[in-house]
PDB file of C-alpha atoms in Angstrom:
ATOM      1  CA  UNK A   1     -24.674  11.060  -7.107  1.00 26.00           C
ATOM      2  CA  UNK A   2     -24.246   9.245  -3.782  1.00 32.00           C
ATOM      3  CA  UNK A   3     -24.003   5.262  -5.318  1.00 37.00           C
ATOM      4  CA  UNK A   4     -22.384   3.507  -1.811  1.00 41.00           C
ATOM      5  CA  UNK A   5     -22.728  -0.085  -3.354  1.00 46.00           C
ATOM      6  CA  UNK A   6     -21.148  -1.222  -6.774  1.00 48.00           C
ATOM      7  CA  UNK A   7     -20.852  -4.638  -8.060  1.00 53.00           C
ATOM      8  CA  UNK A   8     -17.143  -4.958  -9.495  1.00 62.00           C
ATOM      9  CA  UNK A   9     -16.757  -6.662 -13.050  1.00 46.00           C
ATOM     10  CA  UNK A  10     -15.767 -10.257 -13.569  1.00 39.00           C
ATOM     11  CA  UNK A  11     -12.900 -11.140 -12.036  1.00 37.00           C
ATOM     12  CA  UNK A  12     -11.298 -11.584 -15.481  1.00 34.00           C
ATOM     13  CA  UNK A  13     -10.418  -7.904 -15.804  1.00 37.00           C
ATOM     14  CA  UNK A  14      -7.790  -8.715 -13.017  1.00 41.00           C
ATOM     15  CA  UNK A  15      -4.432  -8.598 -12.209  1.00 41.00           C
ATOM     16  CA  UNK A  16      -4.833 -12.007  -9.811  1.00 47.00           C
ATOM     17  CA  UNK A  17      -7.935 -14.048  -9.801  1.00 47.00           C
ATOM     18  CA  UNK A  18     -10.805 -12.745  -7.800  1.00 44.00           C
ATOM     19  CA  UNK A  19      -9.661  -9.099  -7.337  1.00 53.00           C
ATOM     20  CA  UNK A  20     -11.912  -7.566 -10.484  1.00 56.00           C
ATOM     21  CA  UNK A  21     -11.096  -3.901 -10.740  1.00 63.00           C
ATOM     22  CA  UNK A  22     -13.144  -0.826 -10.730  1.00 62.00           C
ATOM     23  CA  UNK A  23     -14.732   1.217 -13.485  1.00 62.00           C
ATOM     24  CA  UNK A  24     -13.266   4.025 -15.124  1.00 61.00           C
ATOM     25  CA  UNK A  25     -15.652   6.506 -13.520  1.00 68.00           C
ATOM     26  CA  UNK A  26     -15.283   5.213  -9.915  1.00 70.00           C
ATOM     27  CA  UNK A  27     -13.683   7.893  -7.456  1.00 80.00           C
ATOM     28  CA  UNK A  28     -10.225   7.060  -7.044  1.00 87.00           C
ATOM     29  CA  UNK A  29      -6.761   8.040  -5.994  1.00 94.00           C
ATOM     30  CA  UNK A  30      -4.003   8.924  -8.921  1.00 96.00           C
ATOM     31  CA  UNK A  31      -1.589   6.391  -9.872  1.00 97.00           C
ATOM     32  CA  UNK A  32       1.435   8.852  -7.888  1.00 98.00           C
ATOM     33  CA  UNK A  33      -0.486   8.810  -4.719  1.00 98.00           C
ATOM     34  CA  UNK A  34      -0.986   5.104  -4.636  1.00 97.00           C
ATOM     35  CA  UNK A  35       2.602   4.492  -4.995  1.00 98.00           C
ATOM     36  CA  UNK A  36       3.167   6.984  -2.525  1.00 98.00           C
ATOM     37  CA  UNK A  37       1.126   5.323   0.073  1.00 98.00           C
ATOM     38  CA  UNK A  38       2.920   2.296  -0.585  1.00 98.00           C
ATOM     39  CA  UNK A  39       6.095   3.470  -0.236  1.00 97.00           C
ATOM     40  CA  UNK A  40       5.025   5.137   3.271  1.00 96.00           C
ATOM     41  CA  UNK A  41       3.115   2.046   4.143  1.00 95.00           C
ATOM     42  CA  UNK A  42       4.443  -0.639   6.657  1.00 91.00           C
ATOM     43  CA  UNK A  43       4.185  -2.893   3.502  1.00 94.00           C
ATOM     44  CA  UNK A  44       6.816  -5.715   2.585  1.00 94.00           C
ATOM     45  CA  UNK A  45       9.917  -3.924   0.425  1.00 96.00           C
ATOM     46  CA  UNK A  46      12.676  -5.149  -1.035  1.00 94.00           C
ATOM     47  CA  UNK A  47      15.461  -3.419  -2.970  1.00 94.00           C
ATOM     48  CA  UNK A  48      17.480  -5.173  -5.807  1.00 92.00           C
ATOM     49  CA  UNK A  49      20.660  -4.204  -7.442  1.00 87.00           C
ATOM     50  CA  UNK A  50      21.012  -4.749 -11.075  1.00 79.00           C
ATOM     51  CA  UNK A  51      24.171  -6.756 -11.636  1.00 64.00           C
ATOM     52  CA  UNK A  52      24.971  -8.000  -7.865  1.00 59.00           C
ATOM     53  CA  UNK A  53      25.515 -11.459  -7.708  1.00 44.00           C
ATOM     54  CA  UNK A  54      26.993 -14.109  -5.581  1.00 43.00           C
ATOM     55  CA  UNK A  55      29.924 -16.047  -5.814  1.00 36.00           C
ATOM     56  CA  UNK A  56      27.464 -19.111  -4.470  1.00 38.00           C
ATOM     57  CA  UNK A  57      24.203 -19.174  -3.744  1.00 40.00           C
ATOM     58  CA  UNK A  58      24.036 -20.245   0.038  1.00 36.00           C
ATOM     59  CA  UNK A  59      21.735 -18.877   2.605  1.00 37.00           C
ATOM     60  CA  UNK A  60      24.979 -16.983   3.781  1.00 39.00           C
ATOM     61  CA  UNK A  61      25.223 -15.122   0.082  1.00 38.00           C
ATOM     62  CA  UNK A  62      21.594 -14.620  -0.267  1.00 40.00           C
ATOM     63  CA  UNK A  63      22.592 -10.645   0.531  1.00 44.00           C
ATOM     64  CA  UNK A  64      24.970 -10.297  -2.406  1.00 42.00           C
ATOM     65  CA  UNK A  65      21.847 -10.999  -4.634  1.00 40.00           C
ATOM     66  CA  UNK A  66      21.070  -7.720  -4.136  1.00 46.00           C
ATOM     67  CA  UNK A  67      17.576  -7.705  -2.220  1.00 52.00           C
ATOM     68  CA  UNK A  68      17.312  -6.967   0.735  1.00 69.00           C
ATOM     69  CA  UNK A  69      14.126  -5.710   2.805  1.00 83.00           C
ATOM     70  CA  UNK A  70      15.167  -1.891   4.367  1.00 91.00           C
ATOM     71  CA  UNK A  71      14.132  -1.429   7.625  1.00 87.00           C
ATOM     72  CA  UNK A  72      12.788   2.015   7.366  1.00 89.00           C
ATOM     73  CA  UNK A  73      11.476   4.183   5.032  1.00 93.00           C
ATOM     74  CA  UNK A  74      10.725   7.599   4.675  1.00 94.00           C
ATOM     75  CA  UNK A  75      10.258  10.255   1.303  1.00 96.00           C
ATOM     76  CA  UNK A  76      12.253  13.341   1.557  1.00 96.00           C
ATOM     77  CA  UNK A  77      10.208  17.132   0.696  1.00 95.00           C
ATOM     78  CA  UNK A  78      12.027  16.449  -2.684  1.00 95.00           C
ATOM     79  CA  UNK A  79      10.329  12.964  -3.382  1.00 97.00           C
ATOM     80  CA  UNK A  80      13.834  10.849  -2.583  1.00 97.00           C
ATOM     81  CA  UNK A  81      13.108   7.749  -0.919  1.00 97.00           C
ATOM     82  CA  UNK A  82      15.580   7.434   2.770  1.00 95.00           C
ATOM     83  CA  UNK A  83      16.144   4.330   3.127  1.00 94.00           C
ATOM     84  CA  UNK A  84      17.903   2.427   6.386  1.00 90.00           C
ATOM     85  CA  UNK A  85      19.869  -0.544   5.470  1.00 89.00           C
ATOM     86  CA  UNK A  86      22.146  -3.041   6.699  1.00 86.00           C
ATOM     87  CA  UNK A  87      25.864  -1.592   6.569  1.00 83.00           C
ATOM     88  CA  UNK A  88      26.834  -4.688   5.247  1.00 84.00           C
ATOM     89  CA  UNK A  89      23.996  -5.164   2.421  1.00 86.00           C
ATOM     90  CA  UNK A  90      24.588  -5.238  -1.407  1.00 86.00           C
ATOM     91  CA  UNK A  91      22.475  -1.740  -1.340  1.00 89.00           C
ATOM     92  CA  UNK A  92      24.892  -0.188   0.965  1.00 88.00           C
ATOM     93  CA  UNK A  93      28.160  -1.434  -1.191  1.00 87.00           C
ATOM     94  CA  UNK A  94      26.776  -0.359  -4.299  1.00 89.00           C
ATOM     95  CA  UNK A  95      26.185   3.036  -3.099  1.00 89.00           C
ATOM     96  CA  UNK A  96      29.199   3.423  -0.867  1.00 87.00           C
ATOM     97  CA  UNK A  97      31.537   2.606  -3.885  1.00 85.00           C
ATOM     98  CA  UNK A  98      29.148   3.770  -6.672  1.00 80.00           C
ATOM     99  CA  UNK A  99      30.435   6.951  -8.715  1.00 71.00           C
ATOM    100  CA  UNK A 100      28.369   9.249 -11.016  1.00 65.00           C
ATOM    101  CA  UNK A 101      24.968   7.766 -10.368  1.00 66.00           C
ATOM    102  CA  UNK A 102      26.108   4.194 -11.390  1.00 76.00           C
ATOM    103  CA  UNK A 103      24.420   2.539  -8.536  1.00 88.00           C
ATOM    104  CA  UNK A 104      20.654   1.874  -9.914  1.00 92.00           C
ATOM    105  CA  UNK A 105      18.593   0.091  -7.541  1.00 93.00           C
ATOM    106  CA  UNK A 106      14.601  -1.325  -8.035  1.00 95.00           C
ATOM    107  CA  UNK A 107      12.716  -1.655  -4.690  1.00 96.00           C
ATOM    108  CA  UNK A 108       9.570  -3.672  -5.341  1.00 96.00           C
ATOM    109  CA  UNK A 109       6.891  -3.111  -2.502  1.00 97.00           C
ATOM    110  CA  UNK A 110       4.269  -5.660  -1.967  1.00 96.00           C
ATOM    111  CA  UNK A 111       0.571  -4.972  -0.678  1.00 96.00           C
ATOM    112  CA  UNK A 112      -1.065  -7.705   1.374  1.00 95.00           C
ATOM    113  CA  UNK A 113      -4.302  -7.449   2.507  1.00 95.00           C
ATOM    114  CA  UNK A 114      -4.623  -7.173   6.499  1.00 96.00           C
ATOM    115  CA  UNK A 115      -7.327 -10.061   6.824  1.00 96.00           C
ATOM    116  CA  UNK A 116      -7.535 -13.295   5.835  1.00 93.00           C
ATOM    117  CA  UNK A 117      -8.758 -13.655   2.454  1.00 90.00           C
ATOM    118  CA  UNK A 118      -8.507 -15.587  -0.411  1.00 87.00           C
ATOM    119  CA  UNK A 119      -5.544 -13.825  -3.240  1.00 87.00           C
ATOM    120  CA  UNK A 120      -4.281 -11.827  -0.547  1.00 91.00           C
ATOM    121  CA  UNK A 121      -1.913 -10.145  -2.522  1.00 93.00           C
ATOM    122  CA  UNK A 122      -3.597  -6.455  -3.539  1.00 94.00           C
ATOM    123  CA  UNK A 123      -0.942  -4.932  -5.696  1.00 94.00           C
ATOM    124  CA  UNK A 124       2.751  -4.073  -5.810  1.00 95.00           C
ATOM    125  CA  UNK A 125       4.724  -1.151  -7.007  1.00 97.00           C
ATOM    126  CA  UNK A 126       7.866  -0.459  -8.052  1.00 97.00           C
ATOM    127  CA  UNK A 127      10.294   2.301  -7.311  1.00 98.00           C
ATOM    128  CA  UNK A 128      13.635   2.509  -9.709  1.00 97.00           C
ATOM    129  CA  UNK A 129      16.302   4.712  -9.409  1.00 95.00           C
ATOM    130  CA  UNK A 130      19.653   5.860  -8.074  1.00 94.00           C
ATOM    131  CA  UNK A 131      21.626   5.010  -4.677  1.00 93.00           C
ATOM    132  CA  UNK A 132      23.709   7.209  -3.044  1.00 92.00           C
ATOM    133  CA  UNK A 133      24.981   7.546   0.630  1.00 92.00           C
ATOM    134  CA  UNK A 134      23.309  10.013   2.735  1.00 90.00           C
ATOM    135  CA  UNK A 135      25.973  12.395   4.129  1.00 84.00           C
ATOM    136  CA  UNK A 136      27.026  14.520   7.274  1.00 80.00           C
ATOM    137  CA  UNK A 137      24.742  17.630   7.576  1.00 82.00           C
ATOM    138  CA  UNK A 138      21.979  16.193   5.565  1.00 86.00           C
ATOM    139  CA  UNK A 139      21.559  12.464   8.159  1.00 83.00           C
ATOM    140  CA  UNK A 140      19.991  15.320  10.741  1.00 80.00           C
ATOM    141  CA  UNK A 141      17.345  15.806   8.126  1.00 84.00           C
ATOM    142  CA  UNK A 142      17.038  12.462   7.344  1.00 85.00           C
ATOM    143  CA  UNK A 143      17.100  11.243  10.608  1.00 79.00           C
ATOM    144  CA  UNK A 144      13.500  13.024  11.648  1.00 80.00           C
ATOM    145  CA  UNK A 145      11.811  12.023   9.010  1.00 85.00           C
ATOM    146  CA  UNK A 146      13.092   7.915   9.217  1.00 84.00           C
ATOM    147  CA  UNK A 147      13.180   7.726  13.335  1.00 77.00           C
ATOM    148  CA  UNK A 148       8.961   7.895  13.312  1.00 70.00           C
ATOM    149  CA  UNK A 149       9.596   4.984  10.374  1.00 63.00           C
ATOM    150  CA  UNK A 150      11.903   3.001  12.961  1.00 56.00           C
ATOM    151  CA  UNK A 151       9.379   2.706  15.874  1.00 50.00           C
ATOM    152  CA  UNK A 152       9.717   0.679  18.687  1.00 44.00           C
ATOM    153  CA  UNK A 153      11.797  -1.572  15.942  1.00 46.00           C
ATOM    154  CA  UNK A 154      14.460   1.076  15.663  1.00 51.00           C
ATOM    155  CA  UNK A 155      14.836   1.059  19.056  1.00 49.00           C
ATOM    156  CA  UNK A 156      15.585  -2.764  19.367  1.00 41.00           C
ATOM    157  CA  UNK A 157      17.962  -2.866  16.790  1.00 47.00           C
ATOM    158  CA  UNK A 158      20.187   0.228  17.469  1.00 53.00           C
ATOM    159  CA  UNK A 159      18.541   2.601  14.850  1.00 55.00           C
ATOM    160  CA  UNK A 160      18.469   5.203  16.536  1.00 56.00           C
ATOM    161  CA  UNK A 161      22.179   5.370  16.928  1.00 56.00           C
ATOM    162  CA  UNK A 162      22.481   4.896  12.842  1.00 53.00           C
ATOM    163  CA  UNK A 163      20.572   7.995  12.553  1.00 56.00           C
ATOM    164  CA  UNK A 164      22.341   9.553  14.679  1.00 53.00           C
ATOM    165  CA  UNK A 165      25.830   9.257  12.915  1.00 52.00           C
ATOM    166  CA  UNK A 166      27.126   7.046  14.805  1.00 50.00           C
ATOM    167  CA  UNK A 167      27.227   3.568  12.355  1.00 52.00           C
ATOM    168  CA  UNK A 168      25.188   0.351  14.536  1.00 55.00           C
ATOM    169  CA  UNK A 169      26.092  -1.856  11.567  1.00 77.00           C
ATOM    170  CA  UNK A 170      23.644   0.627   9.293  1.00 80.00           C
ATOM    171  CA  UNK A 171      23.734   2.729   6.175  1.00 86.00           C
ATOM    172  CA  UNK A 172      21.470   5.545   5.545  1.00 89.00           C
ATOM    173  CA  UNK A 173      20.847   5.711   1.854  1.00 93.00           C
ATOM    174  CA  UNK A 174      18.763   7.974  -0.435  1.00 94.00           C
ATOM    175  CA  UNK A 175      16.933   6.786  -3.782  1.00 96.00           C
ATOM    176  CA  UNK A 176      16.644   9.304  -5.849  1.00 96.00           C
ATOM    177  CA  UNK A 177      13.437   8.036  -8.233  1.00 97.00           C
ATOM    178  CA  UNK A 178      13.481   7.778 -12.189  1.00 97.00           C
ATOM    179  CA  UNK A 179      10.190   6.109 -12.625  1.00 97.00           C
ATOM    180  CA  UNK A 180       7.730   4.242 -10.715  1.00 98.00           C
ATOM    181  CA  UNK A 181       4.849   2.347 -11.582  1.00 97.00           C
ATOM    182  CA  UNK A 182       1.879   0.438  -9.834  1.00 96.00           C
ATOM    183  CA  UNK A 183      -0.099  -2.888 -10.971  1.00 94.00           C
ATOM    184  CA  UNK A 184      -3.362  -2.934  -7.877  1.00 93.00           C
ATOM    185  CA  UNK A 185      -6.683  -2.994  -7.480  1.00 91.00           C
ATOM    186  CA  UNK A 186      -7.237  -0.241  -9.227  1.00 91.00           C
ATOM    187  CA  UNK A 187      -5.065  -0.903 -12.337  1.00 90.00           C
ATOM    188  CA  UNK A 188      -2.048  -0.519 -13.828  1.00 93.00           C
ATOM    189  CA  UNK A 189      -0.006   2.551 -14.176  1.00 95.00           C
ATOM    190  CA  UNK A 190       3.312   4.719 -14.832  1.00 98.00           C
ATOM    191  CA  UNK A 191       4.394   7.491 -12.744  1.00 98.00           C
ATOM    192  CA  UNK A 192       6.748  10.311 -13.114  1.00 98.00           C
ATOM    193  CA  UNK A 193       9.403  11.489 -10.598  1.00 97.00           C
ATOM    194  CA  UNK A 194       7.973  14.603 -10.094  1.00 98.00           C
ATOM    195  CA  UNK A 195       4.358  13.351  -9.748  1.00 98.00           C
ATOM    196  CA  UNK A 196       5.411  11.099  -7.162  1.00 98.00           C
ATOM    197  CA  UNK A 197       7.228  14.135  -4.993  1.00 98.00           C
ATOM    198  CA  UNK A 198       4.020  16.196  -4.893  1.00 98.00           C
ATOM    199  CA  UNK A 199       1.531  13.455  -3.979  1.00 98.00           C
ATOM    200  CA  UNK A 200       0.335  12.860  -0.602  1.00 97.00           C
ATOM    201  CA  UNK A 201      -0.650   9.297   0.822  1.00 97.00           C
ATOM    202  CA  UNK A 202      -3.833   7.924   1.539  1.00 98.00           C
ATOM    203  CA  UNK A 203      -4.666   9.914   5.000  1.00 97.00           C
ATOM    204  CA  UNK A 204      -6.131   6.585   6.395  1.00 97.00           C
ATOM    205  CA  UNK A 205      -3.164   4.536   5.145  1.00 97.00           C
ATOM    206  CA  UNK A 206      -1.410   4.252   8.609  1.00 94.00           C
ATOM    207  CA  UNK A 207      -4.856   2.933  10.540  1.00 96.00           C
ATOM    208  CA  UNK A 208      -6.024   1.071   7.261  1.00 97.00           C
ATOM    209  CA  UNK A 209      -5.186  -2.413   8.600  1.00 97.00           C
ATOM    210  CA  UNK A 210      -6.499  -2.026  12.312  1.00 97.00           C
ATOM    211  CA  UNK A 211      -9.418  -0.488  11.089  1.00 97.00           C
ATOM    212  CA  UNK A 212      -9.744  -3.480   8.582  1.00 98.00           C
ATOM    213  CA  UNK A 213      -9.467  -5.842  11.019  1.00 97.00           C
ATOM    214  CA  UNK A 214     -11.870  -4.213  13.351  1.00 97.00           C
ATOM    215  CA  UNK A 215     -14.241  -4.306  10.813  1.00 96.00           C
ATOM    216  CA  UNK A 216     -14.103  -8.118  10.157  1.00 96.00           C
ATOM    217  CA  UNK A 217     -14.015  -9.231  13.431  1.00 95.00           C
ATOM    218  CA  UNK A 218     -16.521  -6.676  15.395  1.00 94.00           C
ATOM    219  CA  UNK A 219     -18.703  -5.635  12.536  1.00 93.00           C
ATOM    220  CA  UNK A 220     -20.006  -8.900  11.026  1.00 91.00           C
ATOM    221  CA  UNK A 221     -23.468  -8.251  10.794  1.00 92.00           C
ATOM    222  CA  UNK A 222     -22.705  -4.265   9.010  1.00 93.00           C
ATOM    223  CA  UNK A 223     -20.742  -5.988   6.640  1.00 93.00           C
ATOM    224  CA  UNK A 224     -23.014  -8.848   5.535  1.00 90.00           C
ATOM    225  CA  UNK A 225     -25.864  -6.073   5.406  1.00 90.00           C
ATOM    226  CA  UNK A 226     -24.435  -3.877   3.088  1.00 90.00           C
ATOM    227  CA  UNK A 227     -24.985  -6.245   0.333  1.00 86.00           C
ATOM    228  CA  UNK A 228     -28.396  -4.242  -0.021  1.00 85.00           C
ATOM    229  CA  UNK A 229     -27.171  -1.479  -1.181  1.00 87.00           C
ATOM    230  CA  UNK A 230     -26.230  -3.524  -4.539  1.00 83.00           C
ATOM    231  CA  UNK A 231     -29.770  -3.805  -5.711  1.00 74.00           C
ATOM    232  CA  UNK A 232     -30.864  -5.915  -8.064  1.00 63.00           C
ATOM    233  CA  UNK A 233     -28.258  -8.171  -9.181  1.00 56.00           C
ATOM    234  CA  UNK A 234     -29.438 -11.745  -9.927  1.00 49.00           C
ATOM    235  CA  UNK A 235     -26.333 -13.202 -10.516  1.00 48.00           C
ATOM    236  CA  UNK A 236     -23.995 -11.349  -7.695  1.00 53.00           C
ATOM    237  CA  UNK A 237     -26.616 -12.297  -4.906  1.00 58.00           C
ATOM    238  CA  UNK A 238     -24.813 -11.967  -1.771  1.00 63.00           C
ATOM    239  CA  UNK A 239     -26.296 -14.767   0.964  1.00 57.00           C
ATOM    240  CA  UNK A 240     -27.432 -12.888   4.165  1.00 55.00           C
ATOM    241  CA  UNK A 241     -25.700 -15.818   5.476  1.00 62.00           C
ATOM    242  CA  UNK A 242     -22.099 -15.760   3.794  1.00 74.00           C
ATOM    243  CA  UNK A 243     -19.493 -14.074   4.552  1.00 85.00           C
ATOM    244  CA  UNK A 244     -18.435 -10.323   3.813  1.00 91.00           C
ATOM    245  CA  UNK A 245     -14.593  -9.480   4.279  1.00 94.00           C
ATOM    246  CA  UNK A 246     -13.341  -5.898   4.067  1.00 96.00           C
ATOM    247  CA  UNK A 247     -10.831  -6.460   2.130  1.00 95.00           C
ATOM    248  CA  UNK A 248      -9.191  -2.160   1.210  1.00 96.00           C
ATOM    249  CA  UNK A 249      -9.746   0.718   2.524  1.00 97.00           C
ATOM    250  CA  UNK A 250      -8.840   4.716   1.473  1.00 97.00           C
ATOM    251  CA  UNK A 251     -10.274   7.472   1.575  1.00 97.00           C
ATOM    252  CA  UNK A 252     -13.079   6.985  -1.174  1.00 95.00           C
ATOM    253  CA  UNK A 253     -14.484   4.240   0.147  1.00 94.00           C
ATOM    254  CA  UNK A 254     -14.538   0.702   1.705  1.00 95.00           C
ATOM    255  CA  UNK A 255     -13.903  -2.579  -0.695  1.00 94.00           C
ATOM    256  CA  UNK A 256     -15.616  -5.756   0.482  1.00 93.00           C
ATOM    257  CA  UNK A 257     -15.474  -9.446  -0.674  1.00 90.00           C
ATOM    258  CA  UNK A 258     -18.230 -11.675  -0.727  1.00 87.00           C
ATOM    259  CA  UNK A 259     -16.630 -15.027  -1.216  1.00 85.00           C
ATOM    260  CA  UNK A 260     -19.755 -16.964  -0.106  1.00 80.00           C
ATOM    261  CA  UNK A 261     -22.375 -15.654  -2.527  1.00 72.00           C
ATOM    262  CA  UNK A 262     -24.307 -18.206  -4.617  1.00 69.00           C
ATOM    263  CA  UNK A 263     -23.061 -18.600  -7.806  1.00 66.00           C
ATOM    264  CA  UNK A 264     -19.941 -16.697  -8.039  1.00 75.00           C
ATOM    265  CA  UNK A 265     -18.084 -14.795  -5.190  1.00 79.00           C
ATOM    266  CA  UNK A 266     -17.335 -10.871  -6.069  1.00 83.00           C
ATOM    267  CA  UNK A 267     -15.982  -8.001  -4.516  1.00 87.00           C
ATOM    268  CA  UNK A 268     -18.231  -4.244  -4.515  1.00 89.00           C
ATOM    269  CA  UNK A 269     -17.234  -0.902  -4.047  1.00 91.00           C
ATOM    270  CA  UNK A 270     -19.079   0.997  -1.875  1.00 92.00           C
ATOM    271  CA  UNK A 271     -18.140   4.715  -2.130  1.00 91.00           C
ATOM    272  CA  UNK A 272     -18.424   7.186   0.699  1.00 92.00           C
ATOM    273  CA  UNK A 273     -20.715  10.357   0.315  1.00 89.00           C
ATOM    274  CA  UNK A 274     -17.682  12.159  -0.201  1.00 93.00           C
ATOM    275  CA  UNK A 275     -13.583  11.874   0.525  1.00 95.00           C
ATOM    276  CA  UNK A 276     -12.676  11.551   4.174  1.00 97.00           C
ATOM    277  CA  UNK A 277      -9.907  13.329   5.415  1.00 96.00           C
ATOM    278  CA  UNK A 278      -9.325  11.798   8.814  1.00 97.00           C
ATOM    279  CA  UNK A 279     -10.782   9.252  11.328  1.00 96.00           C
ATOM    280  CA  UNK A 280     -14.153  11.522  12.617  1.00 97.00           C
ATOM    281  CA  UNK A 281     -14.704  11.953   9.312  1.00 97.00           C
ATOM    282  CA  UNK A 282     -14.435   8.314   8.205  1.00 97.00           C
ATOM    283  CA  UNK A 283     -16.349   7.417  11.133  1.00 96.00           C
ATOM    284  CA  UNK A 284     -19.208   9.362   9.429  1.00 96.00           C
ATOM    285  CA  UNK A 285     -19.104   8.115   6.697  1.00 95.00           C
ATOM    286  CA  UNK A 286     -19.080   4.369   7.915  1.00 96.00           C
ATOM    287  CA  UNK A 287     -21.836   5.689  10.061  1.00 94.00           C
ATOM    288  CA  UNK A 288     -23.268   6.710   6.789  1.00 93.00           C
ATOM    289  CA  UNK A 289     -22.939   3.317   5.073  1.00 93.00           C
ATOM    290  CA  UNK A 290     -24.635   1.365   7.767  1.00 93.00           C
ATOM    291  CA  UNK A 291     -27.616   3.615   7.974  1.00 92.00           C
ATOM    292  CA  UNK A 292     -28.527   3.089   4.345  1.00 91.00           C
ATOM    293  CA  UNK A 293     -28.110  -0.614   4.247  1.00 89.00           C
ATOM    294  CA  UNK A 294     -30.148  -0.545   7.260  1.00 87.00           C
ATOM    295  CA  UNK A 295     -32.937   1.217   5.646  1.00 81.00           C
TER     296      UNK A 295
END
């Protein structure tokens, strides 16, 4: 049954204060597909190296800590992770010098939401593994899948040449994944290797934040009027006056905060008819959303 608006429960049942978390029975994407649209997302990553430490810790050392943010990322058809890193980063030592998968490596990605909102942060996962050097015949590979990654910052700072072969002061590395897990909005959970290689990301992962923003800053009124479609919930009143901040977005549907209502501010669901595949089809469904609030 077609539900579009769900009150979420307390905000106790959270990871971080004021991000409550779904039901059990809400539509939802597997734990391997959200840390696959992480780890294709523009989001924040850094990678750490177990054991890499500095002599001091100055701003000048802060590399040899072992994090460092890669500047592109891409997963191979074999569920590696490609990573483009500074030549001279702890990542790139460790798996230039590394011998029978002794390099390990964690990179942590970070998911921020794309408007401004109270507890911004809406998950993180994490991505452990091995490091190794991506070699000779196999950068050409590589190289197509990262240089889309790179965009117009690849071009600024000589990526394209890295890819290439031909050094730029980069390393082209490949994490081959152990485990994973993922603590977001929608819980907490392992993943194996192999369920990570055959997911697929969120489709509307790479316009999620535009189309975010667009929503909070042209679509006010659409926003604040789907509080409707809650019915009757004393206690989670909404305030046709408050605010309503879209605060995620996927394929299932749209999450929305409403940080104004009396009493105590909450976040709802509200679940599209069915998946969407693309943007005409998410248009439809937004299309959809409005048109019952409306009615």
């Amino acid at each position: 049954m077609f539900r579009p608006g769900i009150p979420l429960p307390s905000a106790g049942q959270s990871t971080e204060e004021g991000q409550p978390r779904p039901g059990e029975e809400a539509p939802r994407p597997s734990a391997a597909e959200r840390v696959r649209t992480l780890v294709e997302s523009k989001a924040t990553a850094s990678l750490t190296i177990p054991g890499a430490t500095p002599a001091a810790k100055t701003v000048e050392s802060m590399d040899d800590l072992g994090a460092h943010a890669p500047a592109a990322r891409a997963v191979s058809p074999d569920g590696d992770v490609l990573l483009l890193v500074p030549g001279g980063s702890a990542a790139a030592r460790a798996a230039a010098y590394a011998q029978d998968d002794e390099a390990t490596c964690v990179m942590e990605i970070t998911d921020v939401a794309p408007v401004a909102v109270a507890h911004r942060i809406r998950g993180r996962a994490w991505v452990g593994g091995w490091l190794t050097p991506v070699r000779d015949r196999e950068r050409a590979a590589a190289a197509a899948l990262l240089a889309p990654a790179g965009g117009p910052l690849g071009e600024l700072l000589g990526i394209g040449e890295a890819l290439a072969g031909g050094g730029g002061g980069w390393a082209l590395l490949r994490l081959e994944v152990g485990e994973a897990c993922v603590d977001d909005l929608w819980g907490a959970d392992a993943v194996e290797p192999d369920d990570f290689a055959t997911a697929a990301p969120d489709p509307l992962a790479p316009h999620e934040a535009e189309l975010l923003q667009h929503l909070h800053a042209a679509h006010d009124d659409q926003m604040r009027g789907l509080c409707s479609l809650l019915g009757d919930h004393p206690d989670r009143a909404c305030g046709m006056r408050g605010r309503a901040i879209p605060v995620a977005l996927d394929r299932f549907g749209l999450r929305v905060r409403f940080p104004d209502a009396p009493g105590n501010p909450f976040d709802a669901r509200f679940d599209f008819p069915e998946p969407v595949r693309n943007i005409s089809e998410l248009r439809r469904a937004m299309h959809a959303l409005f048109d019952a609030a409306a009615d």
